[in-house]
PDB file of N, CA, C and O in Angstrom:
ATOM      1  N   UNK A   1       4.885  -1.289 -32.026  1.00  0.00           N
ATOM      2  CA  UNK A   1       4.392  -0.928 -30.708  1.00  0.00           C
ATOM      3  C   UNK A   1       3.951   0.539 -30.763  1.00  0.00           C
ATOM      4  O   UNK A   1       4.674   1.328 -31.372  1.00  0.00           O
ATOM      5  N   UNK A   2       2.717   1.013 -30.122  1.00  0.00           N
ATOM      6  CA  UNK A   2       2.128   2.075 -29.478  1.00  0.00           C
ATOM      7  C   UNK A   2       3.056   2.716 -29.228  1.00  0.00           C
ATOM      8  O   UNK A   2       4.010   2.086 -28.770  1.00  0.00           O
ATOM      9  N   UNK A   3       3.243   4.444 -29.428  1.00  0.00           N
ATOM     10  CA  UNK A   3       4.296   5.315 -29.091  1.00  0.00           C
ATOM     11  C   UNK A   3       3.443   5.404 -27.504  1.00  0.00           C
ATOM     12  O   UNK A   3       4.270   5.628 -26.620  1.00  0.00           O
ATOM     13  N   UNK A   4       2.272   5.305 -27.055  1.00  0.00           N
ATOM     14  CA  UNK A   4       1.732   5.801 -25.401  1.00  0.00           C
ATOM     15  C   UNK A   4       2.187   4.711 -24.955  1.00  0.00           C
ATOM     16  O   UNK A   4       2.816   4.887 -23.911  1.00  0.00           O
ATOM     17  N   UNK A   5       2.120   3.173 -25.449  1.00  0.00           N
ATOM     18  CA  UNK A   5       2.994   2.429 -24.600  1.00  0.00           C
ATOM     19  C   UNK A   5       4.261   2.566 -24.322  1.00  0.00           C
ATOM     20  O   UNK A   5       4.757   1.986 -23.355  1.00  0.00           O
ATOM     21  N   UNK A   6       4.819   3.192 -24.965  1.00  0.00           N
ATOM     22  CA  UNK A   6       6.484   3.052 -24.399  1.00  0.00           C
ATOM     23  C   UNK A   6       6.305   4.365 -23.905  1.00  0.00           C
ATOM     24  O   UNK A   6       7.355   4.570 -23.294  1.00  0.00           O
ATOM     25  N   UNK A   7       5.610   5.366 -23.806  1.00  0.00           N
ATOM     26  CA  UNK A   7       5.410   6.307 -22.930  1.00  0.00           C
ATOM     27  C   UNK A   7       5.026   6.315 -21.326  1.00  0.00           C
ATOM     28  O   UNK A   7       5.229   7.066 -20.371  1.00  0.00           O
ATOM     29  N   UNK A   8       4.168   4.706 -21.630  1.00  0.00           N
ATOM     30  CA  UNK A   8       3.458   4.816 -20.201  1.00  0.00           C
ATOM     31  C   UNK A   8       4.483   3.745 -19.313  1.00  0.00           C
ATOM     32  O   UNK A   8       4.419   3.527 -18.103  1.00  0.00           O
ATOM     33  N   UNK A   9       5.645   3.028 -20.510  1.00  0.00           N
ATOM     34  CA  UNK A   9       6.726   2.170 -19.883  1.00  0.00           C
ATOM     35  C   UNK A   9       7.353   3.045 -19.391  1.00  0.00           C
ATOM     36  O   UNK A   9       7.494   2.762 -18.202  1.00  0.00           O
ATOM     37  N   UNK A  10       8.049   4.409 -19.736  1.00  0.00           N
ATOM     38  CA  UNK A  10       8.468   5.141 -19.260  1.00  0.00           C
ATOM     39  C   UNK A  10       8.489   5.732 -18.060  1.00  0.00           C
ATOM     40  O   UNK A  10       9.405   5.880 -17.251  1.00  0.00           O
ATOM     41  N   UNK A  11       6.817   6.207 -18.039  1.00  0.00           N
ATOM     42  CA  UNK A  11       6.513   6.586 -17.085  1.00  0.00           C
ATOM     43  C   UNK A  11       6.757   5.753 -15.859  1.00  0.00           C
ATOM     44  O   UNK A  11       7.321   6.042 -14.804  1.00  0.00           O
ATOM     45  N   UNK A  12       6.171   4.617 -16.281  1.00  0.00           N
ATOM     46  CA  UNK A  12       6.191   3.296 -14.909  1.00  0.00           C
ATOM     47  C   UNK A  12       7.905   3.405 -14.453  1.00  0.00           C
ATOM     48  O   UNK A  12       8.004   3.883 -13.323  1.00  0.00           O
ATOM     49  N   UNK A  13       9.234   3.071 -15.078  1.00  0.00           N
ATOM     50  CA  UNK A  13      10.290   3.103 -14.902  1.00  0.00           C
ATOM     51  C   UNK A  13      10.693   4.209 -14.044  1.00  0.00           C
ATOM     52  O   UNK A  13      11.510   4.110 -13.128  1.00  0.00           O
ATOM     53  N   UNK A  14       9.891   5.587 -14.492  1.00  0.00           N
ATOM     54  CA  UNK A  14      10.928   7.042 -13.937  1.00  0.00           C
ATOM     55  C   UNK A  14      10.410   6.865 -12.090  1.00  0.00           C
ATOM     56  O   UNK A  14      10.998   7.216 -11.067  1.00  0.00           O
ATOM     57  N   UNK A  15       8.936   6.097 -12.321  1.00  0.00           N
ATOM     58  CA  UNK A  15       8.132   6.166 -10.634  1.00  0.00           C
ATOM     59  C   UNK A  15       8.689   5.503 -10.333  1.00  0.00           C
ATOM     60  O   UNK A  15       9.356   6.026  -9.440  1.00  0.00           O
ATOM     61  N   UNK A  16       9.113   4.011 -10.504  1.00  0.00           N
ATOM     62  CA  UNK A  16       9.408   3.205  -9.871  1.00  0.00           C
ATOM     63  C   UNK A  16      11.375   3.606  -9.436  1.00  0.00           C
ATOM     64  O   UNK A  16      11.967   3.042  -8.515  1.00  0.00           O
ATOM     65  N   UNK A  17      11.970   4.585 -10.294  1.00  0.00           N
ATOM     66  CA  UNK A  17      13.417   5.103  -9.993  1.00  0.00           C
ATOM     67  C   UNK A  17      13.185   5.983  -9.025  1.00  0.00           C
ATOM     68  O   UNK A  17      14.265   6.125  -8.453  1.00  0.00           O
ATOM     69  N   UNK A  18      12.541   6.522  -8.619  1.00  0.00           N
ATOM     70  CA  UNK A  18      11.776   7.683  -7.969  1.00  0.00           C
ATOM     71  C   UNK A  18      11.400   7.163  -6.631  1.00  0.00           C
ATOM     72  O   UNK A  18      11.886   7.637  -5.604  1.00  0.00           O
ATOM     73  N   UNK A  19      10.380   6.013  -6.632  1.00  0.00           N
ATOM     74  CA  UNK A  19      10.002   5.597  -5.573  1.00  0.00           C
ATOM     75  C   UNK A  19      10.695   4.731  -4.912  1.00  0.00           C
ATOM     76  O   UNK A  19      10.360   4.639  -3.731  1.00  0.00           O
ATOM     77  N   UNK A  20      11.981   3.715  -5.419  1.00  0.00           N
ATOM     78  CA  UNK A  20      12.739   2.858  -4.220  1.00  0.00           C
ATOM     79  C   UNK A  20      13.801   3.447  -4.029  1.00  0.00           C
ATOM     80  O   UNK A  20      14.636   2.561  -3.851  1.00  0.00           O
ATOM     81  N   UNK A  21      14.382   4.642  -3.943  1.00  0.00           N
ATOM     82  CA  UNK A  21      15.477   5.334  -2.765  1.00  0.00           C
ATOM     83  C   UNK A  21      14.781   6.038  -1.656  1.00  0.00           C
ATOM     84  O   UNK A  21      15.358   6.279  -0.596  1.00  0.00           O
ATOM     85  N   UNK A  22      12.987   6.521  -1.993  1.00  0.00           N
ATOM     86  CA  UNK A  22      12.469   7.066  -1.269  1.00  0.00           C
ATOM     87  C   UNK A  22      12.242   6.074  -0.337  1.00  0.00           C
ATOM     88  O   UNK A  22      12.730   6.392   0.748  1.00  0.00           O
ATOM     89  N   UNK A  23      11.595   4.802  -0.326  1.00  0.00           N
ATOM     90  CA  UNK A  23      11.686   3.937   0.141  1.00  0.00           C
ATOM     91  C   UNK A  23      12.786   2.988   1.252  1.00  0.00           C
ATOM     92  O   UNK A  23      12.729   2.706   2.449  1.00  0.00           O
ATOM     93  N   UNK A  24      13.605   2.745   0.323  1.00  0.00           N
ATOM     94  CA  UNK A  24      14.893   2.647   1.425  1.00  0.00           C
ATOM     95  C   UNK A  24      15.491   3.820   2.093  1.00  0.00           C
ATOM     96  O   UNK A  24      16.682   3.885   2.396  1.00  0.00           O
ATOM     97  N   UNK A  25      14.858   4.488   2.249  1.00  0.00           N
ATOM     98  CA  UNK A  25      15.322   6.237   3.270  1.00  0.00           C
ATOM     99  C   UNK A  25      14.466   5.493   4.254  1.00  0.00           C
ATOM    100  O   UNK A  25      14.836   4.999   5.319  1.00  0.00           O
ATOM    101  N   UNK A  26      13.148   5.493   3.681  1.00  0.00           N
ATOM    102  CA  UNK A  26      11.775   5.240   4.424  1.00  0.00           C
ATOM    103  C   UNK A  26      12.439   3.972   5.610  1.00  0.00           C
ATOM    104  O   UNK A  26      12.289   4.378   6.763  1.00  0.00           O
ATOM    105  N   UNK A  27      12.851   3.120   5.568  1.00  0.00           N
ATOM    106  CA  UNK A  27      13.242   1.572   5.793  1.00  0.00           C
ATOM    107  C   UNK A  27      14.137   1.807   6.963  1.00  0.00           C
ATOM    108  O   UNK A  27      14.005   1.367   8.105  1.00  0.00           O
ATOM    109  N   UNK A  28      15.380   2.833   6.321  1.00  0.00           N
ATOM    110  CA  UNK A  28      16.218   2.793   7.375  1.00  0.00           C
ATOM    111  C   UNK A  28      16.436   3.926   8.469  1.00  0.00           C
ATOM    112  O   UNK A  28      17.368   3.996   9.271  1.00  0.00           O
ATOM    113  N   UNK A  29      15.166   4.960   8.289  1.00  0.00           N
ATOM    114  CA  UNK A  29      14.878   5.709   9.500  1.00  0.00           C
ATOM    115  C   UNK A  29      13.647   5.569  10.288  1.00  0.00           C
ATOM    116  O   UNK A  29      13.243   6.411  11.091  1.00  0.00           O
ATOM    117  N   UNK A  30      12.969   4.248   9.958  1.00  0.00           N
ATOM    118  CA  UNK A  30      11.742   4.296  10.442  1.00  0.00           C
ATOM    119  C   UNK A  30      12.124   4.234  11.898  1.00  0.00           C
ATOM    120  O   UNK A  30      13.288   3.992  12.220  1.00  0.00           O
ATOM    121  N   UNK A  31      10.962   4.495  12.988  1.00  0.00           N
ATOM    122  CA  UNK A  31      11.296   4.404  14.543  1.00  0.00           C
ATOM    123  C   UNK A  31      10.773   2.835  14.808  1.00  0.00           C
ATOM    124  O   UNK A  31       9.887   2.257  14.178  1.00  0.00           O
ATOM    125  N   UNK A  32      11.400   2.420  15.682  1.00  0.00           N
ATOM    126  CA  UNK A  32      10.604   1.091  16.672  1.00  0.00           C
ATOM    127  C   UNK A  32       9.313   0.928  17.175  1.00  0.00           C
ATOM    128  O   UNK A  32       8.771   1.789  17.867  1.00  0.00           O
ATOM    129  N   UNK A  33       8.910   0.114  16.935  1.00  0.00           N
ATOM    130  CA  UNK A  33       7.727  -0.454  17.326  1.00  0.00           C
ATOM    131  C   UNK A  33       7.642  -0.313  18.831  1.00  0.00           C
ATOM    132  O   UNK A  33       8.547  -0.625  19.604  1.00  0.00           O
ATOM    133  N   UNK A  34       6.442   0.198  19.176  1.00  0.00           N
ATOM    134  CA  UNK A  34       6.359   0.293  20.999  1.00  0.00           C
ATOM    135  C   UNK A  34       5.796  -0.972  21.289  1.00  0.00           C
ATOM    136  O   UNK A  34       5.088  -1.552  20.466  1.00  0.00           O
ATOM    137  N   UNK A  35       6.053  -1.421  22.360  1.00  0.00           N
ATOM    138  CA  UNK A  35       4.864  -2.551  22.794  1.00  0.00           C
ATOM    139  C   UNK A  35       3.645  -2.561  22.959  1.00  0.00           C
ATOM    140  O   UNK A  35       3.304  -3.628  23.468  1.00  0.00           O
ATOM    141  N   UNK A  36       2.728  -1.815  22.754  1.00  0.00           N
ATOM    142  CA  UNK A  36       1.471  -1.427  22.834  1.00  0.00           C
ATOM    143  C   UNK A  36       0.643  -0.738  21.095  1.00  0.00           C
ATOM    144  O   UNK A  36      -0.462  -0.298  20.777  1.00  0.00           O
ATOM    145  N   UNK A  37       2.294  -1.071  20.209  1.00  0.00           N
ATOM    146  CA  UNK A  37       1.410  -0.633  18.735  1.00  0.00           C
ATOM    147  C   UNK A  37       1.081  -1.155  18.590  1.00  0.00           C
ATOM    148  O   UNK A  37       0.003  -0.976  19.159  1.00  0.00           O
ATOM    149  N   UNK A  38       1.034  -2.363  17.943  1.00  0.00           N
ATOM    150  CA  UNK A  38       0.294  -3.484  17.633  1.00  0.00           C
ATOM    151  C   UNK A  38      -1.392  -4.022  18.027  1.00  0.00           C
ATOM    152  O   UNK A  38      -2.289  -4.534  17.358  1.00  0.00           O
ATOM    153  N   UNK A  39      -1.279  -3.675  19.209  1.00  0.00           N
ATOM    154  CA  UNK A  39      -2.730  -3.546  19.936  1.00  0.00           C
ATOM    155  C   UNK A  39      -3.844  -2.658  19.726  1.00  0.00           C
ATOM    156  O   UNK A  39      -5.062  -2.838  19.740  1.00  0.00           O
ATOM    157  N   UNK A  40      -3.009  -1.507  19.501  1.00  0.00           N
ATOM    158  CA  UNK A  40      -3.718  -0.409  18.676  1.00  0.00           C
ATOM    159  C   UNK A  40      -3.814  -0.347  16.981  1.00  0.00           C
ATOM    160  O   UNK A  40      -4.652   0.378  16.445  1.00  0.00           O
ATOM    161  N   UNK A  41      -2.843  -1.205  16.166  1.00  0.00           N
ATOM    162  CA  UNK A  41      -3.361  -0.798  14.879  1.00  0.00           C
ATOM    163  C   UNK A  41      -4.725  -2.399  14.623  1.00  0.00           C
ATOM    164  O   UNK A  41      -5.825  -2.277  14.083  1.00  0.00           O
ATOM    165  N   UNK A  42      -4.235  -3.508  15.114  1.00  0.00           N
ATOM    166  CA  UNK A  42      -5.436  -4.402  15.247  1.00  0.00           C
ATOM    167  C   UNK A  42      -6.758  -4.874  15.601  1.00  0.00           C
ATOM    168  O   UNK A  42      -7.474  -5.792  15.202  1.00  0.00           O
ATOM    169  N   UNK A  43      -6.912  -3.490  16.926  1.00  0.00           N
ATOM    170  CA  UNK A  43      -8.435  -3.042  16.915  1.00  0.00           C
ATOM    171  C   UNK A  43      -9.166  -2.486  15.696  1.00  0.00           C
ATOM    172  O   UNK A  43     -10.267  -2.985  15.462  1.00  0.00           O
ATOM    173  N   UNK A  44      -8.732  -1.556  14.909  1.00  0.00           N
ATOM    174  CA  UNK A  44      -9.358  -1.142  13.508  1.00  0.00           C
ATOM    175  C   UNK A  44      -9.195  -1.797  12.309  1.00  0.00           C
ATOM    176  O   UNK A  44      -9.804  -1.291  11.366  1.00  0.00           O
ATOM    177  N   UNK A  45      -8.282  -3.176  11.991  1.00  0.00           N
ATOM    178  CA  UNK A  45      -8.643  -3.889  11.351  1.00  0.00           C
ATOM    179  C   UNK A  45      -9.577  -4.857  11.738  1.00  0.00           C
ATOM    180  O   UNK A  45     -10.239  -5.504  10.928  1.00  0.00           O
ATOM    181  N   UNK A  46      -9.661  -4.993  13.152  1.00  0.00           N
ATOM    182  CA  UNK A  46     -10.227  -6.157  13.401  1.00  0.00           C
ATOM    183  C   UNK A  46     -11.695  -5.600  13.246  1.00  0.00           C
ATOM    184  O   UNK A  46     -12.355  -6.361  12.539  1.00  0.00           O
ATOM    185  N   UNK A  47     -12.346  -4.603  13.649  1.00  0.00           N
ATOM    186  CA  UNK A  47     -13.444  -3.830  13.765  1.00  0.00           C
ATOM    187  C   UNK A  47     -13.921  -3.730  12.083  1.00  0.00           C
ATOM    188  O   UNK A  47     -15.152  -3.722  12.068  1.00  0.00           O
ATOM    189  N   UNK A  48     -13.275  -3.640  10.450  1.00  0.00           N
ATOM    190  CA  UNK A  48     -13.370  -3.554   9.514  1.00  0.00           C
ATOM    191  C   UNK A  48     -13.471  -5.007   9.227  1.00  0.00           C
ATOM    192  O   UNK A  48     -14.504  -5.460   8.733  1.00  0.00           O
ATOM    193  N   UNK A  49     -12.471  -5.751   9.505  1.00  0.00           N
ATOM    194  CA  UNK A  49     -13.269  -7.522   9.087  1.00  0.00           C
ATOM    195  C   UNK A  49     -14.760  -7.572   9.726  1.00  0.00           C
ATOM    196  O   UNK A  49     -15.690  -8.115   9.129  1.00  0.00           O
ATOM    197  N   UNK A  50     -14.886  -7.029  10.842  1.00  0.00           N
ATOM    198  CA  UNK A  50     -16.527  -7.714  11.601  1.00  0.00           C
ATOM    199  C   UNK A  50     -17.235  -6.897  11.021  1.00  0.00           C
ATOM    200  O   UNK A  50     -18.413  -7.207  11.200  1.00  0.00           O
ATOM    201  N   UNK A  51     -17.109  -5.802  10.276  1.00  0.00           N
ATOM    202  CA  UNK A  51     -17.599  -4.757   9.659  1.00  0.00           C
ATOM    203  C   UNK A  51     -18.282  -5.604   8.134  1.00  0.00           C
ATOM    204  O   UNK A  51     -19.450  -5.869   7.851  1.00  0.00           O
ATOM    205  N   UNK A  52     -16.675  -5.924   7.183  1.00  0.00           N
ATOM    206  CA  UNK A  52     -17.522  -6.733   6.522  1.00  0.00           C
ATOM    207  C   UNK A  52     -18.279  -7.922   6.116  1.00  0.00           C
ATOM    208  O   UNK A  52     -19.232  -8.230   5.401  1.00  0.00           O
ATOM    209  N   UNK A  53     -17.290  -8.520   7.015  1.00  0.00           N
ATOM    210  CA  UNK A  53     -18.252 -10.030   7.741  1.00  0.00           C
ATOM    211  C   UNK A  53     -19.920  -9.702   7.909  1.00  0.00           C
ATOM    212  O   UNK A  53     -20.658 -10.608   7.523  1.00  0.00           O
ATOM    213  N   UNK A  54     -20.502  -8.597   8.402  1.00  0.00           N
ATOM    214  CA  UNK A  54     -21.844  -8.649   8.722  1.00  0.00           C
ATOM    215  C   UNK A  54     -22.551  -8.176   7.412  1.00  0.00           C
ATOM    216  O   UNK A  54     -23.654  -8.550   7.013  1.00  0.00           O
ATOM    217  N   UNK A  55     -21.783  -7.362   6.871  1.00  0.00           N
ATOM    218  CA  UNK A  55     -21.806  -6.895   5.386  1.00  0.00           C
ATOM    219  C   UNK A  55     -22.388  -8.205   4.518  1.00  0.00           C
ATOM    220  O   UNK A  55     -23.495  -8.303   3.987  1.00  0.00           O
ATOM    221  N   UNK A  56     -21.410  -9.079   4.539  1.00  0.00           N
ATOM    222  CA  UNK A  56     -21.819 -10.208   3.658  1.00  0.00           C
ATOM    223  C   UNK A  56     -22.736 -11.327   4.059  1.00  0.00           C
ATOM    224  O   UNK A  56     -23.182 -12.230   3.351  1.00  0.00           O
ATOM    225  N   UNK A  57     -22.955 -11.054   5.525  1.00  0.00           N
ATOM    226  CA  UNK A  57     -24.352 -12.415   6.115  1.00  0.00           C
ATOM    227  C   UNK A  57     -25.510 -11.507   5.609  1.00  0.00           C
ATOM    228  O   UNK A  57     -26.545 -12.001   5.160  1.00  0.00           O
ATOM    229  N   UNK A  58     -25.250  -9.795   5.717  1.00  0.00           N
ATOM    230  CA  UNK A  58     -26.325  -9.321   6.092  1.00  0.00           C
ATOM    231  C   UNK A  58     -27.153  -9.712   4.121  1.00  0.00           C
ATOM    232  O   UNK A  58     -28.289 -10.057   3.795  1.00  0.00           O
ATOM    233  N   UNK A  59     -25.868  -9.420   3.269  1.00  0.00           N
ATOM    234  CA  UNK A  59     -26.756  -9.868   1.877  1.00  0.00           C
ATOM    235  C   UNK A  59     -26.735 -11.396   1.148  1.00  0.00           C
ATOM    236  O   UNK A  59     -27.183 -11.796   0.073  1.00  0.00           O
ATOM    237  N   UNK A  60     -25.990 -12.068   2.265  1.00  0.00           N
ATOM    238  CA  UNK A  60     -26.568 -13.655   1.770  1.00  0.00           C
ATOM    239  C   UNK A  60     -27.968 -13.853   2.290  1.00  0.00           C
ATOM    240  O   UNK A  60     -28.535 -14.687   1.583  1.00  0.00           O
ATOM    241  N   UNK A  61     -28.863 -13.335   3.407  1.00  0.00           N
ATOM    242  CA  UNK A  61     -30.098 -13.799   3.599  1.00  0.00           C
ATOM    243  C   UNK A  61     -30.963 -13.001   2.934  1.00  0.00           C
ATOM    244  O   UNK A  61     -32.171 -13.237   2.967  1.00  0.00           O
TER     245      UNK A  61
END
């Protein structure tokens, strides 16, 4: 085996030790959902699907 592969295994291992305590911090102080988030983060996905929806009629014709 590649000495950069077990370098870049390394690497992957130290992020991934790194990144799930940051994570479960993340998890168990997040705040509550208001009743009115949801409404607001689904207008700008919904606006990016019709976005590329027209995207793709506009280069099938």
């Amino acid at each position: 085996m590649d000495w950069t592969k077990i370098l870049w295994g390394l690497m992957l291992v130290a992020m991934i030790a790194y990144l799930v305590p940051q994570w479960l911090r993340w998890r168990k102080e997040a705040p509550e959902a208001e009743p009115g988030a949801w409404a607001g983060v689904m207008l700008p996905i919904g606006g990016v699907v019709l976005f590329v929806l027209i995207l793709i009629l506009s280069v099938q014709n």
